[in-house]
XYZ file of C-alpha atoms in Angstrom:
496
model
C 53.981 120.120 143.903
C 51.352 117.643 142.782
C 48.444 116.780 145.499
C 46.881 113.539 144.248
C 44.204 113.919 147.132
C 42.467 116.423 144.618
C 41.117 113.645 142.367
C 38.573 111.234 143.536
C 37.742 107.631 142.783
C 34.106 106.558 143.738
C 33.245 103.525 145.217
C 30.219 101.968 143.565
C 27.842 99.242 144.970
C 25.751 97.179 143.044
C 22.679 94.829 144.209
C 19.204 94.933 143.435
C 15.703 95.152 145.317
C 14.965 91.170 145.255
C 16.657 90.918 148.819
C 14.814 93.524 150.956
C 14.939 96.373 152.820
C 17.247 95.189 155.658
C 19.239 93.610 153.619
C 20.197 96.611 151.115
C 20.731 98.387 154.022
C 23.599 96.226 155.276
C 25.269 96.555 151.646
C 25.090 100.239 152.218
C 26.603 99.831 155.425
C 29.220 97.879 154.382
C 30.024 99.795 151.240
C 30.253 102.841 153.149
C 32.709 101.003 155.964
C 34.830 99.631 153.018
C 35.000 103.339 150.667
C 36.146 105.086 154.342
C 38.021 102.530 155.201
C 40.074 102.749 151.907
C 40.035 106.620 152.214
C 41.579 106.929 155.548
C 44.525 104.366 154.620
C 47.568 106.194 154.265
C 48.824 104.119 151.593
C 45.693 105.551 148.958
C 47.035 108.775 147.559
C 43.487 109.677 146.377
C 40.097 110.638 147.930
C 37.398 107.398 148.024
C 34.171 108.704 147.937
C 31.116 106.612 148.555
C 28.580 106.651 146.544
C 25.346 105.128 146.875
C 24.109 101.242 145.654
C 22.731 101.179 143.085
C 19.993 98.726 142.057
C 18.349 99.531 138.771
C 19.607 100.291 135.258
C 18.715 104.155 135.502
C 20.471 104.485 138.686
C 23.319 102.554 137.196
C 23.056 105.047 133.924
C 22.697 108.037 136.241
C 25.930 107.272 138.324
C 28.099 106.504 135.552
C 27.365 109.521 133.649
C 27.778 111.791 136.859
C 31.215 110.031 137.057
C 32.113 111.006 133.422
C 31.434 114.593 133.600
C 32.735 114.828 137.769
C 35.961 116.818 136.924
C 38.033 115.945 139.812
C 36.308 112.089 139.615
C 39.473 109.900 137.632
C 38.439 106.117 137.552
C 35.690 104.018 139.763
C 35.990 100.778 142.058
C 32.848 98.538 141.266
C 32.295 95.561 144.060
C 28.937 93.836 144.090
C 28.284 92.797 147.522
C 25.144 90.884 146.446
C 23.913 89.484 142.547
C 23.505 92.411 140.711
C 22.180 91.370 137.416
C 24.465 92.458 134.699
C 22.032 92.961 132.142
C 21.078 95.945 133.795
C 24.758 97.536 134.071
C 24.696 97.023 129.851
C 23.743 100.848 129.133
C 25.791 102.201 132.363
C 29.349 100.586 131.599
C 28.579 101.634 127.032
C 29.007 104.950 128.305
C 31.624 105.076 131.197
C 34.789 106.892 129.934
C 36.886 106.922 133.102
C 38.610 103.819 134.190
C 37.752 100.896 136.140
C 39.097 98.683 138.875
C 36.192 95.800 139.873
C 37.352 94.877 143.333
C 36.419 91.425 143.598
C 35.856 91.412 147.891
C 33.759 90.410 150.513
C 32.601 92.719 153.744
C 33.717 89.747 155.963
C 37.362 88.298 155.503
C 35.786 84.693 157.157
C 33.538 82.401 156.907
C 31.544 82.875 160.042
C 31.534 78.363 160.521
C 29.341 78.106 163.689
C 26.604 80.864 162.635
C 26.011 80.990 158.936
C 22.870 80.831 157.440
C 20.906 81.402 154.095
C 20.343 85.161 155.573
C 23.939 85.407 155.437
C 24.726 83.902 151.907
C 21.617 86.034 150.207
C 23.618 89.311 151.656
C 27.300 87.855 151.052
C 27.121 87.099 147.604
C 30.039 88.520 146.027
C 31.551 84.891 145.060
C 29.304 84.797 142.280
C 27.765 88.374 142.013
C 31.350 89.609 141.068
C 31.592 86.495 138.288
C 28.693 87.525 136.631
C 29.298 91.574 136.451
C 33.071 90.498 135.292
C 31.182 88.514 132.558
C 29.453 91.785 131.039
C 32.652 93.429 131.316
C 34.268 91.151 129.469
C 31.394 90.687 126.615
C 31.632 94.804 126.577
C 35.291 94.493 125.392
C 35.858 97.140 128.396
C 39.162 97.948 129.928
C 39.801 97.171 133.770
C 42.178 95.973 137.010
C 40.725 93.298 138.428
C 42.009 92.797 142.121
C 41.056 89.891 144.316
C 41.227 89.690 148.119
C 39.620 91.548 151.131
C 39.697 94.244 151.378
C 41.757 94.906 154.547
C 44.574 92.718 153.038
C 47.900 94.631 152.442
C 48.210 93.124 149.008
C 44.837 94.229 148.179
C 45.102 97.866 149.198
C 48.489 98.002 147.244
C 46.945 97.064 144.204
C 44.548 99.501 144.592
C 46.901 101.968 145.327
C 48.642 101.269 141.965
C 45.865 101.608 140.079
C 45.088 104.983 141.624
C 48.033 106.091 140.599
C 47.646 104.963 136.830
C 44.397 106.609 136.618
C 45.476 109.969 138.043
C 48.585 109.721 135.518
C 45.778 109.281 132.587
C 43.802 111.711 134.131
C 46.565 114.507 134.022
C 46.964 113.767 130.553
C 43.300 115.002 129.533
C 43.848 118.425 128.263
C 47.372 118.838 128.836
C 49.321 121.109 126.877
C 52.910 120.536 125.808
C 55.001 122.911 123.936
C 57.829 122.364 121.390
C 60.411 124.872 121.002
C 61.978 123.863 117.536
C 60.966 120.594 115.462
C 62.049 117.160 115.920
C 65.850 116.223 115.470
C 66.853 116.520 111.706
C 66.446 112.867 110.644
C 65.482 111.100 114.014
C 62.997 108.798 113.419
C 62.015 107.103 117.304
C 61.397 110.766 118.424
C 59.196 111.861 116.034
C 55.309 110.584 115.658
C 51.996 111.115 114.730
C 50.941 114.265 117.229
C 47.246 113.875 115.763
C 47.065 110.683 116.548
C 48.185 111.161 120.227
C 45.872 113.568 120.773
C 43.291 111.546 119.657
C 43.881 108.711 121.491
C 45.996 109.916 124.809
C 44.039 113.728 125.392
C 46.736 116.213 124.609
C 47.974 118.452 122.816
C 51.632 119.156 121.363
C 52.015 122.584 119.448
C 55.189 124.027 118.365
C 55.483 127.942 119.742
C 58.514 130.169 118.049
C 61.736 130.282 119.673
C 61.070 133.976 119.231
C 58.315 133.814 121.704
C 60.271 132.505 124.522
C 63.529 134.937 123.606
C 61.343 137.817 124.309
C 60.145 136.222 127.765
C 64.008 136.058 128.997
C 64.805 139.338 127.621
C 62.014 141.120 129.735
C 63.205 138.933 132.881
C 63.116 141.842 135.825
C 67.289 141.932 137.777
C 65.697 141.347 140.716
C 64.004 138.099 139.800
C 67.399 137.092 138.652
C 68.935 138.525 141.240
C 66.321 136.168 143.356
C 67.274 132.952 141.733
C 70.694 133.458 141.338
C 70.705 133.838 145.754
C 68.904 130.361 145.507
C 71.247 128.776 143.570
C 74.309 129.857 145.935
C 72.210 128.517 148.790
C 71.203 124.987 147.147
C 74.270 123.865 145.343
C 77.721 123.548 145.681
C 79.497 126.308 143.314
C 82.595 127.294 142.740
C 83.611 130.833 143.223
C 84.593 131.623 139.257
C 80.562 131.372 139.285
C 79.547 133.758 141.735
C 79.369 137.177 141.908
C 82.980 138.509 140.636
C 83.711 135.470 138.822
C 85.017 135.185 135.609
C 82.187 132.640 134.671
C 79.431 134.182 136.703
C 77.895 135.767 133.362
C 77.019 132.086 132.100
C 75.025 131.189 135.435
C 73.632 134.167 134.993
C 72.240 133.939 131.346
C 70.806 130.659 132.707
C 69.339 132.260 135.433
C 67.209 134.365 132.851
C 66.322 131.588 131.038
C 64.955 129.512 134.001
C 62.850 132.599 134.936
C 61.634 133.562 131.134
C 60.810 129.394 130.689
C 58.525 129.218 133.675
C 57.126 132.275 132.790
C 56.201 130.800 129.367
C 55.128 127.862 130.933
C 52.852 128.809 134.017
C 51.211 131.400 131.492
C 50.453 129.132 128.552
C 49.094 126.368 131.594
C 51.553 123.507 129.884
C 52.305 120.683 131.487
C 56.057 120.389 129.715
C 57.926 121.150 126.671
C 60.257 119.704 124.547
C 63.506 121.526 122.665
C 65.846 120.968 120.200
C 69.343 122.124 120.357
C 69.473 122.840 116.306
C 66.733 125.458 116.350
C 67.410 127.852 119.988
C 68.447 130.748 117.679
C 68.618 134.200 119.577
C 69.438 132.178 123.439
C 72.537 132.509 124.549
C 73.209 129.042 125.666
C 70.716 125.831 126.072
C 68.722 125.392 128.894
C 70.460 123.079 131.133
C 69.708 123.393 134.604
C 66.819 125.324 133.524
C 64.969 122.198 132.282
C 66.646 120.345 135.183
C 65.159 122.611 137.784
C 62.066 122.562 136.028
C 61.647 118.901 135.970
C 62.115 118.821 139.361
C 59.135 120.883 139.906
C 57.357 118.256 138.084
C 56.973 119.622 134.309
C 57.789 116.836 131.832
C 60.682 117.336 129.647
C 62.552 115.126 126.714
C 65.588 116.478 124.102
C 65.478 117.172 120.607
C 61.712 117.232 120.098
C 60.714 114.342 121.676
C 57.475 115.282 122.789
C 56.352 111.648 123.431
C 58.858 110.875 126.154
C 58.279 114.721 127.440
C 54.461 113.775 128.377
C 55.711 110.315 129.563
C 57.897 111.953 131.873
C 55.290 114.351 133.484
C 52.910 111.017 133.299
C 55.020 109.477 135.677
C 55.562 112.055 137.752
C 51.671 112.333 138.143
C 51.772 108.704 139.020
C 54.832 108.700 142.132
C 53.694 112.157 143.590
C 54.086 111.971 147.255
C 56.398 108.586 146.681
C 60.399 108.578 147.406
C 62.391 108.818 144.844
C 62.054 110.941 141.330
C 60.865 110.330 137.773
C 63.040 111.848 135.288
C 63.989 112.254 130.987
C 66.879 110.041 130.864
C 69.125 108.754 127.820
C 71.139 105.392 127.574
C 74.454 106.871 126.658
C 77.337 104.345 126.784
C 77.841 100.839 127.972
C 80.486 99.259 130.292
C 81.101 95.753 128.531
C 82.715 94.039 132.017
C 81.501 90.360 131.411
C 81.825 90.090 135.131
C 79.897 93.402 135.680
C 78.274 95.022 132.603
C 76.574 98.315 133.331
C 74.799 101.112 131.160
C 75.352 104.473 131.572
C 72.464 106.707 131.435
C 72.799 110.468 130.824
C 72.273 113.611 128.556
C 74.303 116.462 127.723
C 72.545 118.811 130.411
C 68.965 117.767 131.194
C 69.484 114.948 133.610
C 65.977 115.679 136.408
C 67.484 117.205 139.830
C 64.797 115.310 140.963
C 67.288 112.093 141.166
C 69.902 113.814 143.292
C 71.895 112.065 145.668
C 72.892 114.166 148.301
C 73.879 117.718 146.916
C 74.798 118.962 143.675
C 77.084 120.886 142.260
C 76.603 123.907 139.761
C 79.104 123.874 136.773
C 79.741 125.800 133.298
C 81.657 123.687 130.859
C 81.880 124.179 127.242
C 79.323 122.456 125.012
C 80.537 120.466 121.859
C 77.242 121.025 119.826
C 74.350 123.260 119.689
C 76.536 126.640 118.838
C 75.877 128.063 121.979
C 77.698 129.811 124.831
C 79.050 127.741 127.695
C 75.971 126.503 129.726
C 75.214 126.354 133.350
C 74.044 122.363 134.413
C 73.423 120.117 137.785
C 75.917 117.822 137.936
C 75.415 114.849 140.287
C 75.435 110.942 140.623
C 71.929 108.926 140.763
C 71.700 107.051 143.690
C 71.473 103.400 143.834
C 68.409 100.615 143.629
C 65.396 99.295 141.986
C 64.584 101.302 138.857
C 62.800 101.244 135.480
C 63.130 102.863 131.677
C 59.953 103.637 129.597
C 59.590 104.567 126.447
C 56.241 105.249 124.287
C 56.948 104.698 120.120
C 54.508 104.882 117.453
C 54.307 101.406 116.011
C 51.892 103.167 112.944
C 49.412 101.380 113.444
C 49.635 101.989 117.694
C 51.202 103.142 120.354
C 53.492 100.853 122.828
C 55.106 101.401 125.705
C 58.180 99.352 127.082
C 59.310 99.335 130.330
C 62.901 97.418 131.020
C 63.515 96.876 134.972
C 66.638 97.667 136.080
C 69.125 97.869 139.031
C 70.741 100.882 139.319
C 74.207 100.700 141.413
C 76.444 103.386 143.187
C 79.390 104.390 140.350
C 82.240 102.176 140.654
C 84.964 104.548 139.651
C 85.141 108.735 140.110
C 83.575 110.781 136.632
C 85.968 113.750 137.458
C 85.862 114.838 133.417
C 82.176 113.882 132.872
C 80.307 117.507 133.494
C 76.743 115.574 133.690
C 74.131 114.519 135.747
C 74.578 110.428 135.120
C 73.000 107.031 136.584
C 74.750 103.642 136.264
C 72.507 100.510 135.801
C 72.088 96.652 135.013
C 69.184 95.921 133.042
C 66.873 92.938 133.820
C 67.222 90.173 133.337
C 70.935 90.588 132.040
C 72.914 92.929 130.042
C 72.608 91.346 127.044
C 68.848 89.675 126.996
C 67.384 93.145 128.791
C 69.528 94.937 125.453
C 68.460 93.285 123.027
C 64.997 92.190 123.993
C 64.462 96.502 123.977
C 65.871 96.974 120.537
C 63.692 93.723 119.383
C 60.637 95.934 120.786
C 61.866 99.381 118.963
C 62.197 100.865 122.460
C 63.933 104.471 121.918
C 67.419 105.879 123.490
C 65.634 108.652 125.416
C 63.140 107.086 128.449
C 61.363 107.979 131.514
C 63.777 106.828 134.404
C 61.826 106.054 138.015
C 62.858 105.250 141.073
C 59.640 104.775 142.867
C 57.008 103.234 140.153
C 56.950 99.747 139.221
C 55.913 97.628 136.155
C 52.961 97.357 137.454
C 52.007 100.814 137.629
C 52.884 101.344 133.932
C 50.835 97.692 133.519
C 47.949 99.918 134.906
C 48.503 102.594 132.885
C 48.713 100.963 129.787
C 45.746 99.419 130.131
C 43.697 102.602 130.810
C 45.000 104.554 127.807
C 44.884 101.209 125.610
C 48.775 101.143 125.367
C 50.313 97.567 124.017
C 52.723 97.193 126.795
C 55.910 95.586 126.667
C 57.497 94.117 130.088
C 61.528 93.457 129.854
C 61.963 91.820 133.735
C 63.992 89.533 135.901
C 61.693 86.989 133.725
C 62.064 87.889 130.288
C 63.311 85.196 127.725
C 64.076 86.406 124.492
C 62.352 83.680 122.568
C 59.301 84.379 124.705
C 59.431 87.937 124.165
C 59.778 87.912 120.104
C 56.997 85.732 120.360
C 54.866 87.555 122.057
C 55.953 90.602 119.443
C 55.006 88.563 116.442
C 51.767 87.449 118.403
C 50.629 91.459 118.998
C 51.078 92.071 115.383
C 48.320 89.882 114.600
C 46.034 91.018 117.490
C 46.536 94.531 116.345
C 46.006 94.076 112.770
């Protein structure tokens, strides 16, 4: 499972020596109250760690550059309790690399009416002190969340927990490895991209490793591993008894059995983070990997279809991001559409690798023939998605950049039994409506295959965006479509 308490965000307080001795040693104080105070809410999913004020331009310099090279440090909340002249933060913030949030608080929540004096104003100066770091920021051209409010303030702390999320999702991203079984889909352009490029500009890697390579892994799968696994699946999903031991199907379940247990294999030795396959180039497996990627996703490796390695670091992005929250993050596809003008609905789905992180209740095992690919029958999860607030992402390469587009949706309970649909599938009503929330994502080029959540919100891909210098595209309860192409002609221009 991922632990998001590994990483660490450190708090950073900035003044300067004009005030005093007693009076930097209130700020300290007070920072220090504030960074535990953040750390022991329940809410943060990350470690705050205080760090001392700083007051000078070297020990502004020194602490920024111990946050760039602190391995388990993924982002820093600035707050200057007092004026901290932003002249001297100049060098400092040219060489920070990890992201920002400049918490824009004050130690007190009121205004203390009867008993304020200029003793208190010289120490509480963060109405101003916070305006004119923001201002460097700003002439900098640097990236950051800027979240107002004190510091105690539900809102506030949710915000902050947001953005602690986005930066441990960019974080994860830094020298990840994905694999790629197989090339892109013959002739699909929205899966395919500049890998390069990515790497360049997002921190990992996507190399293609020979189908051969993984073969060998299943064939030298031990019986009692499999034997192992194939007692786990009898104990965690519903199966019928042509599957078990004896059955006249069990041999398929059992081929994908192998395959789980040679994947992983490939995966925990190589260290990657997910994979991507394509069902035109598995030669020498006996079926696809169906509830093998499904089971695997689950454990929280990213995974997209026929090469799409974009959406397959997306995925494992997002799981980074809702570790520890309800709900799942998982490849999804929008399939088909239900035209009801009273109740229109897409339905979202793949042939087998639907994330068994999204089961509702329990589900069940099943072999059913497989219309392309070549392969034998394979073994998939098939379940319903349950209902609620949702979202879609997809990343495309734009040539010139990268954007991401989230659509919100609402996904619903199915209205009607699936009894001939062998897949793992999710019904949903795109924001604002069916037809704006459709056609505002074609409009923005966003791709059939997405990251599906159930537990981040716009805001958390907002955040993310903004760290790893995505254009991001919002389709909400909001969006107009006039608005929207707008804004797409007005982003060509800024990106130019």
């Amino acid at each position: 499972m991922i632990n998001l308490k590994s990483f660490e965000v450190w708090f950073i307080t900035g003044s300067q020596h004009l005030y005093g001795e007693e009076t930097l040693r209130l700020v300290a104080e007070h920072s220090q109250h504030i960074a535990d105070g953040l750390n022991a809410d329940a809410k943060i999913p990350v470690t705050i760690v205080y760090k001392p004020v700083v007051k000078t331009p070297e020990e502004i310099y020194d602490t920024l550059l111990a946050a760039n090279s602190a391995q388990n440090c993924i982002g820093i909340i600035t707050w200057m309790h007092t004026f901290s002249p932003a002249k001297m933060w100049i060098r400092g913030l040219s060489i920070l690399q990890k992201p920002m949030l400049h918490l824009h608080t004050q130690y007190n929540r009121d205004i203390p009416w009867s008993s304020i004096d200029m003793d208190f104003m010289n120490l509480n100066q963060s109405a101003h002190g916070d305006r004119e770091f923001g201002f460097m920021v700003s002439r900098l051209r640097k990236n950051r969340k800027v979240v107002v409010g004190h510091w105690q303030d539900p809102g506030v702390i949710s915000q902050i927990e947001t953005w602690t999320r986005a930066a441990a999702g960019w974080q994860d991203w830094q020298g990840a490895k994905f694999a790629r079984f197989g090339d892109n889909m013959r002739y699909v352009a929205v899966t395919d991209g500049d890998k390069v490029e990515a790497e360049m500009k997002f921190g990992y890697s996507v190399n293609t490793y020979g189908i051969g390579d993984l073969v060998k892994l299943i064939s030298e799968v031990s019986e009692a591993d499999i034997d192992a696994l194939l007692i786990e699946y009898e104990e965690t999903y519903t199966m019928d008894a042509s599957l078990k031991k004896g059955g006249d199907k069990h041999s398929s379940v059992y081929e994908a059995a192998k395959i789980e247990l040679g994947l992983r294999k490939f995966l925990l030795d190589g260290n990657f983070k997910g994979f991507t396959d394509t069902f035109e180039d598995l030669h020498g497996m006996v079926q696809l990997p169906g509830i093998a990627a499904q089971r695997l996703m689950a454990d929280g490796y990213g995974f997209a279809g026929e090469g799409d390695w974009k959406t397959a670091a997306l995925v494992r992005a997002c799981k980074v991001m809702g570790a520890g929250l309800p709900g799942g993050n998982a490849f999804m596809e929008d399939y088909t559409y239900h035209f009801d003008p009273n109740n229109a609905l897409v339905l979202g789905s793949h042939m087998l690798e639907v994330d068994a992180s999204l089961i509702n209740g329990k589900a069940s095992l099943e072999v059913h023939p497989l219309g392309i690919g070549g392969k034998a029958d394979p073994a998939r999860l098939v379940f319903n998605v349950a209902g609620g607030e949702a979202l879609n992402a997809s990343i495309v390469d734009m040539g010139n950049r990268f954007r991401l587009i989230v659509n919100e949706v609402e996904a619903i309970e199915p209205i009607e039994d699936l009894p001939n649909l062998p897949v793992a599938r999710v019904l949903w009503k795109p924001y604002p409506d069916m037809k704006t929330g459709c056609a505002a994502w074609i409009y923005a080029g966003g791709a059939h295959h997405t990251a599906y959540s159930q537990n981040l919100t716009a805001e958390h891909l907002q955040d993310f965006a903004d760290i790893a210098g995505l254009e991001f595209i919002r389709i909400g309860k909001d969006t107009k479509l006039d608005q929207l192409r707008n804004e797409l002609r007005w982003n060509e221009v800024a990106y130019k």
